[in-house]
Amino acid sequence: MSGTKLLCLGLLQPEVYPGKCWAFGGSKGFLVISLSHPIRITHVTLEHIPNALSKRGQTDSAPKDFVVFGLSSEFSGGQLLGTFMYDQDGESLQTFELPESTTQVYRMVELRILSNWGHPEYTCIYRFRVHGAPWVTRGLEGHR
């Protein structure tokens, strides 16, 4: 399974053009993202180019099955937040609601790709977003 500790800047860019993605070898891989602040994760969004923008008219390099884990720290074990499937024939930008509401707050999230739509050499991720409610420290409101 491929993984990286490199900063995947392509996942943070607003444009989505063919080939401007984070690609990894094979159909399985993962990445861990450090969030800007701790949040209670409610949804994740995965984006790939639409079939119409692909040179071959198909997006077999798109992720198919994937799971998302929440991590409290770099050294903690991940908590499974959900198992999902990206629909190759659906909208290019797809948002997935976590199946169970959690009160747990996470500082990091792991995206683990389990399969793609059939490309034998690589898988591409154009954008990945994490949505949720920011963690608020109770009892410190009004204190500076």
PDB file of N, CA, C and O in Angstrom, residues 69-124:
ATOM      1  N   PHE A  69     -10.344   7.513   8.666  1.00  0.00           N
ATOM      2  CA  PHE A  69     -10.053   7.350  10.087  1.00  0.00           C
ATOM      3  C   PHE A  69      -9.791   8.712  10.707  1.00  0.00           C
ATOM      4  O   PHE A  69      -9.175   9.574  10.083  1.00  0.00           O
ATOM      5  N   GLY A  70     -10.207   8.900  11.942  1.00  0.00           N
ATOM      6  CA  GLY A  70      -9.871  10.089  12.710  1.00  0.00           C
ATOM      7  C   GLY A  70      -8.750   9.752  13.668  1.00  0.00           C
ATOM      8  O   GLY A  70      -8.731   8.660  14.244  1.00  0.00           O
ATOM      9  N   LEU A  71      -7.798  10.668  13.821  1.00  0.00           N
ATOM     10  CA  LEU A  71      -6.671  10.472  14.733  1.00  0.00           C
ATOM     11  C   LEU A  71      -6.579  11.670  15.668  1.00  0.00           C
ATOM     12  O   LEU A  71      -6.663  12.822  15.219  1.00  0.00           O
ATOM     13  N   SER A  72      -6.380  11.403  16.950  1.00  0.00           N
ATOM     14  CA  SER A  72      -6.234  12.477  17.931  1.00  0.00           C
ATOM     15  C   SER A  72      -4.828  13.059  17.928  1.00  0.00           C
ATOM     16  O   SER A  72      -4.635  14.211  18.277  1.00  0.00           O
ATOM     17  N   SER A  73      -3.852  12.220  17.542  1.00  0.00           N
ATOM     18  CA  SER A  73      -2.464  12.682  17.464  1.00  0.00           C
ATOM     19  C   SER A  73      -1.723  11.813  16.457  1.00  0.00           C
ATOM     20  O   SER A  73      -2.246  10.803  15.989  1.00  0.00           O
ATOM     21  N   GLU A  74      -0.500  12.191  16.172  1.00  0.00           N
ATOM     22  CA  GLU A  74       0.325  11.452  15.217  1.00  0.00           C
ATOM     23  C   GLU A  74       0.603  10.025  15.682  1.00  0.00           C
ATOM     24  O   GLU A  74       0.822   9.129  14.886  1.00  0.00           O
ATOM     25  N   PHE A  75       0.578   9.824  16.996  1.00  0.00           N
ATOM     26  CA  PHE A  75       0.958   8.526  17.554  1.00  0.00           C
ATOM     27  C   PHE A  75      -0.225   7.696  18.027  1.00  0.00           C
ATOM     28  O   PHE A  75      -0.053   6.588  18.496  1.00  0.00           O
ATOM     29  N   SER A  76      -1.434   8.237  17.890  1.00  0.00           N
ATOM     30  CA  SER A  76      -2.607   7.486  18.345  1.00  0.00           C
ATOM     31  C   SER A  76      -3.110   6.577  17.235  1.00  0.00           C
ATOM     32  O   SER A  76      -2.892   6.831  16.049  1.00  0.00           O
ATOM     33  N   GLY A  77      -3.789   5.528  17.644  1.00  0.00           N
ATOM     34  CA  GLY A  77      -4.420   4.654  16.664  1.00  0.00           C
ATOM     35  C   GLY A  77      -5.618   5.356  16.066  1.00  0.00           C
ATOM     36  O   GLY A  77      -6.255   6.187  16.712  1.00  0.00           O
ATOM     37  N   GLY A  78      -5.939   5.053  14.838  1.00  0.00           N
ATOM     38  CA  GLY A  78      -7.058   5.709  14.180  1.00  0.00           C
ATOM     39  C   GLY A  78      -8.394   5.095  14.560  1.00  0.00           C
ATOM     40  O   GLY A  78      -8.492   3.900  14.822  1.00  0.00           O
ATOM     41  N   GLN A  79      -9.412   5.926  14.583  1.00  0.00           N
ATOM     42  CA  GLN A  79     -10.782   5.498  14.826  1.00  0.00           C
ATOM     43  C   GLN A  79     -11.510   5.496  13.485  1.00  0.00           C
ATOM     44  O   GLN A  79     -11.564   6.522  12.810  1.00  0.00           O
ATOM     45  N   LEU A  80     -12.048   4.342  13.085  1.00  0.00           N
ATOM     46  CA  LEU A  80     -12.776   4.258  11.824  1.00  0.00           C
ATOM     47  C   LEU A  80     -13.999   5.168  11.876  1.00  0.00           C
ATOM     48  O   LEU A  80     -14.844   5.043  12.764  1.00  0.00           O
ATOM     49  N   LEU A  81     -14.074   6.094  10.925  1.00  0.00           N
ATOM     50  CA  LEU A  81     -15.206   7.018  10.871  1.00  0.00           C
ATOM     51  C   LEU A  81     -16.231   6.626   9.812  1.00  0.00           C
ATOM     52  O   LEU A  81     -17.387   7.016   9.902  1.00  0.00           O
ATOM     53  N   GLY A  82     -15.800   5.877   8.808  1.00  0.00           N
ATOM     54  CA  GLY A  82     -16.750   5.464   7.787  1.00  0.00           C
ATOM     55  C   GLY A  82     -16.093   4.765   6.619  1.00  0.00           C
ATOM     56  O   GLY A  82     -14.908   4.946   6.351  1.00  0.00           O
ATOM     57  N   THR A  83     -16.882   3.964   5.928  1.00  0.00           N
ATOM     58  CA  THR A  83     -16.491   3.252   4.710  1.00  0.00           C
ATOM     59  C   THR A  83     -17.402   3.760   3.601  1.00  0.00           C
ATOM     60  O   THR A  83     -18.628   3.794   3.775  1.00  0.00           O
ATOM     61  N   PHE A  84     -16.807   4.148   2.470  1.00  0.00           N
ATOM     62  CA  PHE A  84     -17.566   4.814   1.425  1.00  0.00           C
ATOM     63  C   PHE A  84     -17.178   4.300   0.039  1.00  0.00           C
ATOM     64  O   PHE A  84     -16.143   3.658  -0.124  1.00  0.00           O
ATOM     65  N   MET A  85     -18.010   4.649  -0.962  1.00  0.00           N
ATOM     66  CA  MET A  85     -17.686   4.352  -2.353  1.00  0.00           C
ATOM     67  C   MET A  85     -17.903   5.610  -3.185  1.00  0.00           C
ATOM     68  O   MET A  85     -18.989   6.202  -3.170  1.00  0.00           O
ATOM     69  N   TYR A  86     -16.845   6.020  -3.893  1.00  0.00           N
ATOM     70  CA  TYR A  86     -16.933   7.138  -4.830  1.00  0.00           C
ATOM     71  C   TYR A  86     -17.604   6.614  -6.098  1.00  0.00           C
ATOM     72  O   TYR A  86     -17.177   5.608  -6.666  1.00  0.00           O
ATOM     73  N   ASP A  87     -18.657   7.296  -6.558  1.00  0.00           N
ATOM     74  CA  ASP A  87     -19.411   6.880  -7.734  1.00  0.00           C
ATOM     75  C   ASP A  87     -18.771   7.480  -8.981  1.00  0.00           C
ATOM     76  O   ASP A  87     -18.879   8.679  -9.227  1.00  0.00           O
ATOM     77  N   GLN A  88     -18.127   6.655  -9.766  1.00  0.00           N
ATOM     78  CA  GLN A  88     -17.416   7.082 -10.969  1.00  0.00           C
ATOM     79  C   GLN A  88     -18.347   7.807 -11.948  1.00  0.00           C
ATOM     80  O   GLN A  88     -17.918   8.703 -12.666  1.00  0.00           O
ATOM     81  N   ASP A  89     -19.613   7.460 -11.979  1.00  0.00           N
ATOM     82  CA  ASP A  89     -20.560   8.076 -12.905  1.00  0.00           C
ATOM     83  C   ASP A  89     -21.394   9.181 -12.260  1.00  0.00           C
ATOM     84  O   ASP A  89     -22.269   9.754 -12.897  1.00  0.00           O
ATOM     85  N   GLY A  90     -21.103   9.491 -11.010  1.00  0.00           N
ATOM     86  CA  GLY A  90     -21.819  10.556 -10.316  1.00  0.00           C
ATOM     87  C   GLY A  90     -21.145  11.905 -10.532  1.00  0.00           C
ATOM     88  O   GLY A  90     -20.311  12.071 -11.426  1.00  0.00           O
ATOM     89  N   GLU A  91     -21.507  12.862  -9.707  1.00  0.00           N
ATOM     90  CA  GLU A  91     -20.874  14.181  -9.754  1.00  0.00           C
ATOM     91  C   GLU A  91     -19.388  14.031  -9.451  1.00  0.00           C
ATOM     92  O   GLU A  91     -18.992  13.135  -8.704  1.00  0.00           O
ATOM     93  N   SER A  92     -18.571  14.908  -9.990  1.00  0.00           N
ATOM     94  CA  SER A  92     -17.128  14.808  -9.744  1.00  0.00           C
ATOM     95  C   SER A  92     -16.780  15.147  -8.295  1.00  0.00           C
ATOM     96  O   SER A  92     -15.829  14.619  -7.736  1.00  0.00           O
ATOM     97  N   LEU A  93     -17.561  16.007  -7.670  1.00  0.00           N
ATOM     98  CA  LEU A  93     -17.378  16.398  -6.269  1.00  0.00           C
ATOM     99  C   LEU A  93     -18.453  15.688  -5.455  1.00  0.00           C
ATOM    100  O   LEU A  93     -19.645  15.959  -5.629  1.00  0.00           O
ATOM    101  N   GLN A  94     -18.047  14.750  -4.580  1.00  0.00           N
ATOM    102  CA  GLN A  94     -19.006  13.956  -3.819  1.00  0.00           C
ATOM    103  C   GLN A  94     -18.729  14.089  -2.326  1.00  0.00           C
ATOM    104  O   GLN A  94     -17.599  13.892  -1.879  1.00  0.00           O
ATOM    105  N   THR A  95     -19.769  14.420  -1.580  1.00  0.00           N
ATOM    106  CA  THR A  95     -19.662  14.583  -0.131  1.00  0.00           C
ATOM    107  C   THR A  95     -20.346  13.407   0.554  1.00  0.00           C
ATOM    108  O   THR A  95     -21.435  12.994   0.157  1.00  0.00           O
ATOM    109  N   PHE A  96     -19.674  12.891   1.584  1.00  0.00           N
ATOM    110  CA  PHE A  96     -20.146  11.712   2.307  1.00  0.00           C
ATOM    111  C   PHE A  96     -20.341  12.064   3.775  1.00  0.00           C
ATOM    112  O   PHE A  96     -19.426  12.570   4.421  1.00  0.00           O
ATOM    113  N   GLU A  97     -21.527  11.791   4.287  1.00  0.00           N
ATOM    114  CA  GLU A  97     -21.817  12.021   5.694  1.00  0.00           C
ATOM    115  C   GLU A  97     -21.330  10.824   6.498  1.00  0.00           C
ATOM    116  O   GLU A  97     -21.535   9.674   6.098  1.00  0.00           O
ATOM    117  N   LEU A  98     -20.688  11.086   7.634  1.00  0.00           N
ATOM    118  CA  LEU A  98     -20.263   9.980   8.486  1.00  0.00           C
ATOM    119  C   LEU A  98     -21.505   9.257   8.988  1.00  0.00           C
ATOM    120  O   LEU A  98     -22.499   9.882   9.341  1.00  0.00           O
ATOM    121  N   PRO A  99     -21.462   7.927   9.016  1.00  0.00           N
ATOM    122  CA  PRO A  99     -22.659   7.157   9.371  1.00  0.00           C
ATOM    123  C   PRO A  99     -23.124   7.350  10.810  1.00  0.00           C
ATOM    124  O   PRO A  99     -24.303   7.215  11.089  1.00  0.00           O
ATOM    125  N   GLU A 100     -22.208   7.663  11.715  1.00  0.00           N
ATOM    126  CA  GLU A 100     -22.595   7.853  13.111  1.00  0.00           C
ATOM    127  C   GLU A 100     -22.047   9.179  13.610  1.00  0.00           C
ATOM    128  O   GLU A 100     -20.891   9.507  13.378  1.00  0.00           O
ATOM    129  N   SER A 101     -22.888   9.921  14.273  1.00  0.00           N
ATOM    130  CA  SER A 101     -22.446  11.183  14.852  1.00  0.00           C
ATOM    131  C   SER A 101     -21.504  10.891  16.017  1.00  0.00           C
ATOM    132  O   SER A 101     -21.757  10.000  16.819  1.00  0.00           O
ATOM    133  N   THR A 102     -20.421  11.621  16.074  1.00  0.00           N
ATOM    134  CA  THR A 102     -19.453  11.410  17.139  1.00  0.00           C
ATOM    135  C   THR A 102     -19.188  12.724  17.853  1.00  0.00           C
ATOM    136  O   THR A 102     -19.275  13.793  17.255  1.00  0.00           O
ATOM    137  N   THR A 103     -18.884  12.629  19.117  1.00  0.00           N
ATOM    138  CA  THR A 103     -18.496  13.826  19.860  1.00  0.00           C
ATOM    139  C   THR A 103     -16.979  13.915  19.966  1.00  0.00           C
ATOM    140  O   THR A 103     -16.447  14.884  20.471  1.00  0.00           O
ATOM    141  N   GLN A 104     -16.295  12.887  19.476  1.00  0.00           N
ATOM    142  CA  GLN A 104     -14.830  12.851  19.511  1.00  0.00           C
ATOM    143  C   GLN A 104     -14.262  13.937  18.597  1.00  0.00           C
ATOM    144  O   GLN A 104     -14.774  14.185  17.519  1.00  0.00           O
ATOM    145  N   VAL A 105     -13.180  14.559  19.064  1.00  0.00           N
ATOM    146  CA  VAL A 105     -12.505  15.610  18.307  1.00  0.00           C
ATOM    147  C   VAL A 105     -11.204  15.038  17.764  1.00  0.00           C
ATOM    148  O   VAL A 105     -10.491  14.307  18.462  1.00  0.00           O
ATOM    149  N   TYR A 106     -10.894  15.358  16.506  1.00  0.00           N
ATOM    150  CA  TYR A 106      -9.691  14.836  15.863  1.00  0.00           C
ATOM    151  C   TYR A 106      -8.800  15.963  15.355  1.00  0.00           C
ATOM    152  O   TYR A 106      -9.288  16.988  14.899  1.00  0.00           O
ATOM    153  N   ARG A 107      -7.499  15.721  15.435  1.00  0.00           N
ATOM    154  CA  ARG A 107      -6.500  16.663  14.928  1.00  0.00           C
ATOM    155  C   ARG A 107      -5.968  16.257  13.559  1.00  0.00           C
ATOM    156  O   ARG A 107      -5.377  17.049  12.852  1.00  0.00           O
ATOM    157  N   MET A 108      -6.189  14.991  13.204  1.00  0.00           N
ATOM    158  CA  MET A 108      -5.696  14.455  11.943  1.00  0.00           C
ATOM    159  C   MET A 108      -6.746  13.521  11.356  1.00  0.00           C
ATOM    160  O   MET A 108      -7.580  12.985  12.092  1.00  0.00           O
ATOM    161  N   VAL A 109      -6.660  13.318  10.052  1.00  0.00           N
ATOM    162  CA  VAL A 109      -7.566  12.386   9.385  1.00  0.00           C
ATOM    163  C   VAL A 109      -6.748  11.573   8.382  1.00  0.00           C
ATOM    164  O   VAL A 109      -5.822  12.084   7.763  1.00  0.00           O
ATOM    165  N   GLU A 110      -7.073  10.291   8.287  1.00  0.00           N
ATOM    166  CA  GLU A 110      -6.428   9.413   7.314  1.00  0.00           C
ATOM    167  C   GLU A 110      -7.449   9.004   6.263  1.00  0.00           C
ATOM    168  O   GLU A 110      -8.536   8.543   6.591  1.00  0.00           O
ATOM    169  N   LEU A 111      -7.079   9.199   4.999  1.00  0.00           N
ATOM    170  CA  LEU A 111      -7.864   8.727   3.870  1.00  0.00           C
ATOM    171  C   LEU A 111      -7.157   7.493   3.347  1.00  0.00           C
ATOM    172  O   LEU A 111      -5.987   7.563   2.957  1.00  0.00           O
ATOM    173  N   ARG A 112      -7.834   6.365   3.362  1.00  0.00           N
ATOM    174  CA  ARG A 112      -7.241   5.112   2.894  1.00  0.00           C
ATOM    175  C   ARG A 112      -8.042   4.611   1.690  1.00  0.00           C
ATOM    176  O   ARG A 112      -9.210   4.251   1.816  1.00  0.00           O
ATOM    177  N   ILE A 113      -7.405   4.606   0.532  1.00  0.00           N
ATOM    178  CA  ILE A 113      -8.037   4.132  -0.698  1.00  0.00           C
ATOM    179  C   ILE A 113      -7.856   2.615  -0.768  1.00  0.00           C
ATOM    180  O   ILE A 113      -6.732   2.119  -0.695  1.00  0.00           O
ATOM    181  N   LEU A 114      -8.955   1.896  -0.922  1.00  0.00           N
ATOM    182  CA  LEU A 114      -8.926   0.433  -0.961  1.00  0.00           C
ATOM    183  C   LEU A 114      -8.943  -0.108  -2.388  1.00  0.00           C
ATOM    184  O   LEU A 114      -8.502  -1.234  -2.626  1.00  0.00           O
ATOM    185  N   SER A 115      -9.488   0.672  -3.332  1.00  0.00           N
ATOM    186  CA  SER A 115      -9.541   0.245  -4.731  1.00  0.00           C
ATOM    187  C   SER A 115      -9.808   1.454  -5.619  1.00  0.00           C
ATOM    188  O   SER A 115     -10.224   2.507  -5.135  1.00  0.00           O
ATOM    189  N   ASN A 116      -9.553   1.277  -6.922  1.00  0.00           N
ATOM    190  CA  ASN A 116      -9.925   2.302  -7.888  1.00  0.00           C
ATOM    191  C   ASN A 116     -10.894   1.677  -8.889  1.00  0.00           C
ATOM    192  O   ASN A 116     -11.304   0.523  -8.732  1.00  0.00           O
ATOM    193  N   TRP A 117     -11.236   2.416  -9.946  1.00  0.00           N
ATOM    194  CA  TRP A 117     -12.222   1.932 -10.914  1.00  0.00           C
ATOM    195  C   TRP A 117     -11.586   1.146 -12.050  1.00  0.00           C
ATOM    196  O   TRP A 117     -12.151   1.049 -13.130  1.00  0.00           O
ATOM    197  N   GLY A 118     -10.401   0.575 -11.827  1.00  0.00           N
ATOM    198  CA  GLY A 118      -9.839  -0.357 -12.790  1.00  0.00           C
ATOM    199  C   GLY A 118      -8.525   0.029 -13.443  1.00  0.00           C
ATOM    200  O   GLY A 118      -7.987  -0.746 -14.218  1.00  0.00           O
ATOM    201  N   HIS A 119      -7.999   1.219 -13.157  1.00  0.00           N
ATOM    202  CA  HIS A 119      -6.718   1.582 -13.771  1.00  0.00           C
ATOM    203  C   HIS A 119      -5.632   0.686 -13.180  1.00  0.00           C
ATOM    204  O   HIS A 119      -5.469   0.622 -11.964  1.00  0.00           O
ATOM    205  N   PRO A 120      -4.862  -0.001 -14.020  1.00  0.00           N
ATOM    206  CA  PRO A 120      -3.884  -0.965 -13.506  1.00  0.00           C
ATOM    207  C   PRO A 120      -2.603  -0.345 -12.941  1.00  0.00           C
ATOM    208  O   PRO A 120      -1.895  -0.993 -12.183  1.00  0.00           O
ATOM    209  N   GLU A 121      -2.330   0.921 -13.270  1.00  0.00           N
ATOM    210  CA  GLU A 121      -1.044   1.503 -12.890  1.00  0.00           C
ATOM    211  C   GLU A 121      -1.104   2.504 -11.745  1.00  0.00           C
ATOM    212  O   GLU A 121      -0.167   2.599 -10.956  1.00  0.00           O
ATOM    213  N   TYR A 122      -2.164   3.300 -11.655  1.00  0.00           N
ATOM    214  CA  TYR A 122      -2.188   4.345 -10.628  1.00  0.00           C
ATOM    215  C   TYR A 122      -3.616   4.760 -10.284  1.00  0.00           C
ATOM    216  O   TYR A 122      -4.571   4.427 -10.987  1.00  0.00           O
ATOM    217  N   THR A 123      -3.716   5.521  -9.186  1.00  0.00           N
ATOM    218  CA  THR A 123      -4.964   6.105  -8.717  1.00  0.00           C
ATOM    219  C   THR A 123      -4.727   7.599  -8.520  1.00  0.00           C
ATOM    220  O   THR A 123      -3.657   7.993  -8.061  1.00  0.00           O
ATOM    221  N   CYS A 124      -5.692   8.427  -8.875  1.00  0.00           N
ATOM    222  CA  CYS A 124      -5.570   9.879  -8.739  1.00  0.00           C
ATOM    223  C   CYS A 124      -6.619  10.422  -7.775  1.00  0.00           C
ATOM    224  O   CYS A 124      -7.785  10.050  -7.852  1.00  0.00           O
TER     225      CYS A 124
END
